[in-house]
Amino acid sequence: MGCTKETKQKIDGILEAFSGYLEKQSRFEIRYTEETGYTRCAANKPEEPPVRIDTPDKLVETLIGGIADDVLAQKLSAPLPEDGVVKLEIKAEIYRQIMEPVKKIAEDRAHYVDLAINYYQDRFERK
């Protein structure tokens, strides 16, 4: 089953805010169908099952997680160390890049800014 008209409207607004990022990256697509709603589909990995995105929060977390992964891949010459320690300048770049589109979300912006801050802190600062 798809999503409600209200949820679709919110998700479409989020996709618009992240359109610059979505156009540049090539690892996944966000697709919509009436039957299933929104899904994240891996672009070059047909064996990877699609992930259903049923809430605006899940979409934002998916997109900022993608941004963080992209920055890490660009800035690190090797996989992240086991201790998960990321240099301060890389963390600052991740924070800047995830907040840029989040601040463009028109509806419920403060909620999504808080969600992005919590995501960032959980992933990069809280151990």
Short mmCIF file of C-alpha atoms in Angstrom, two decimals:
data_model
loop_
_atom_site.label_atom_id
_atom_site.label_comp_id
_atom_site.label_asym_id
_atom_site.label_seq_id
_atom_site.Cartn_x
_atom_site.Cartn_y
_atom_site.Cartn_z
CA MET A 1 0.00 0.00 0.00
CA GLY A 2 1.24 3.50 -0.85
CA CYS A 3 1.31 6.45 1.52
CA THR A 4 -1.20 9.11 2.47
CA LYS A 5 -1.48 12.32 0.50
CA GLU A 6 -0.05 14.26 3.47
CA THR A 7 2.94 11.93 3.82
CA LYS A 8 3.59 12.07 0.07
CA GLN A 9 3.50 15.86 0.16
CA LYS A 10 6.03 15.96 3.04
CA ILE A 11 8.33 13.44 1.35
CA ASP A 12 8.16 15.34 -1.93
CA GLY A 13 9.21 18.52 -0.08
CA ILE A 14 12.16 16.68 1.45
CA LEU A 15 13.18 15.27 -1.93
CA GLU A 16 13.09 18.79 -3.34
CA ALA A 17 15.36 20.06 -0.54
CA PHE A 18 17.82 17.21 -1.25
CA SER A 19 17.54 17.42 -5.06
CA GLY A 20 21.08 18.77 -5.48
CA TYR A 21 22.52 15.83 -3.57
CA LEU A 22 20.30 13.28 -5.31
CA GLU A 23 21.34 14.55 -8.74
CA LYS A 24 25.08 14.26 -7.92
CA GLN A 25 25.17 10.83 -6.30
CA SER A 26 24.81 7.60 -8.26
CA ARG A 27 24.59 4.88 -5.59
CA PHE A 28 20.82 4.79 -5.18
CA GLU A 29 17.49 6.15 -6.39
CA ILE A 30 14.35 7.07 -4.54
CA ARG A 31 11.34 5.72 -6.45
CA TYR A 32 7.62 6.16 -5.96
CA THR A 33 4.77 3.90 -7.00
CA GLU A 34 1.11 4.06 -6.01
CA GLU A 35 1.28 0.45 -4.79
CA THR A 36 4.34 0.58 -2.55
CA GLY A 37 4.97 4.25 -1.91
CA TYR A 38 8.61 5.32 -1.74
CA THR A 39 11.58 2.96 -1.90
CA ARG A 40 15.35 3.36 -1.92
CA CYS A 41 16.82 1.21 -4.67
CA ALA A 42 20.53 0.54 -5.08
CA ALA A 43 21.64 1.69 -8.51
CA ASN A 44 24.36 -0.84 -9.28
CA LYS A 45 23.45 -3.69 -6.96
CA PRO A 46 20.34 -5.47 -8.23
CA GLU A 47 20.82 -8.13 -5.55
CA GLU A 48 20.32 -5.52 -2.81
CA PRO A 49 16.62 -5.45 -1.93
CA PRO A 50 14.80 -2.12 -2.06
CA VAL A 51 14.21 -0.41 1.27
CA ARG A 52 10.72 0.94 1.87
CA ILE A 53 10.60 4.54 3.06
CA ASP A 54 7.30 4.96 4.83
CA THR A 55 7.91 8.14 6.84
CA PRO A 56 9.49 11.52 6.17
CA ASP A 57 11.87 10.92 9.11
CA LYS A 58 13.13 7.68 7.57
CA LEU A 59 13.75 9.48 4.28
CA VAL A 60 15.77 12.24 5.97
CA GLU A 61 17.82 9.66 7.91
CA THR A 62 18.42 7.70 4.69
CA LEU A 63 19.57 10.79 2.81
CA ILE A 64 21.82 12.22 5.51
CA GLY A 65 23.30 8.76 6.05
CA GLY A 66 24.09 8.66 2.34
CA ILE A 67 25.73 12.08 2.52
CA ALA A 68 27.84 11.03 5.53
CA ASP A 69 28.91 7.82 3.77
CA ASP A 70 29.84 9.77 0.63
CA VAL A 71 31.98 12.25 2.57
CA LEU A 72 33.73 9.43 4.43
CA ALA A 73 34.42 7.62 1.14
CA GLN A 74 35.83 10.81 -0.41
CA LYS A 75 37.98 11.83 2.55
CA LEU A 76 39.34 8.51 3.80
CA SER A 77 41.97 6.60 1.85
CA ALA A 78 41.05 3.40 3.72
CA PRO A 79 37.93 2.11 5.47
CA LEU A 80 37.00 3.74 8.75
CA PRO A 81 39.18 2.37 11.58
CA GLU A 82 37.62 -0.14 13.96
CA ASP A 83 37.50 2.44 16.75
CA GLY A 84 35.33 4.58 14.46
CA VAL A 85 37.35 7.72 15.16
CA VAL A 86 36.84 10.32 12.46
CA LYS A 87 39.06 13.38 12.26
CA LEU A 88 37.48 16.64 13.36
CA GLU A 89 37.80 18.28 9.92
CA ILE A 90 36.00 15.34 8.30
CA LYS A 91 33.24 15.47 10.90
CA ALA A 92 32.89 19.21 10.29
CA GLU A 93 32.53 18.58 6.54
CA ILE A 94 29.91 15.88 7.15
CA TYR A 95 27.95 18.17 9.45
CA ARG A 96 28.08 21.02 6.91
CA GLN A 97 26.96 18.81 4.04
CA ILE A 98 24.07 17.15 5.90
CA MET A 99 22.77 20.43 7.30
CA GLU A 100 22.81 22.28 3.97
CA PRO A 101 19.81 20.44 2.44
CA VAL A 102 18.08 19.89 5.79
CA LYS A 103 17.88 23.65 6.28
CA LYS A 104 16.09 23.88 2.89
CA ILE A 105 13.17 21.71 4.05
CA ALA A 106 10.17 24.02 4.16
CA GLU A 107 7.71 22.09 6.32
CA ASP A 108 8.71 21.11 9.89
CA ARG A 109 12.27 22.39 9.34
CA ALA A 110 13.08 22.61 13.08
CA HIS A 111 12.09 18.96 13.53
CA TYR A 112 14.39 17.81 10.71
CA VAL A 113 17.28 19.98 11.92
CA ASP A 114 16.94 18.28 15.34
CA LEU A 115 16.74 14.87 13.68
CA ALA A 116 19.91 15.58 11.66
CA ILE A 117 21.78 16.83 14.73
CA ASN A 118 20.79 13.71 16.68
CA TYR A 119 21.82 11.46 13.79
CA TYR A 120 25.19 13.21 13.54
CA GLN A 121 25.80 13.05 17.30
CA ASP A 122 24.77 9.38 17.54
CA ARG A 123 27.00 8.38 14.65
CA PHE A 124 30.06 10.58 15.20
CA GLU A 125 30.16 11.87 18.77
CA ARG A 126 28.45 9.51 21.20
CA LYS A 127 30.32 6.32 21.95
#
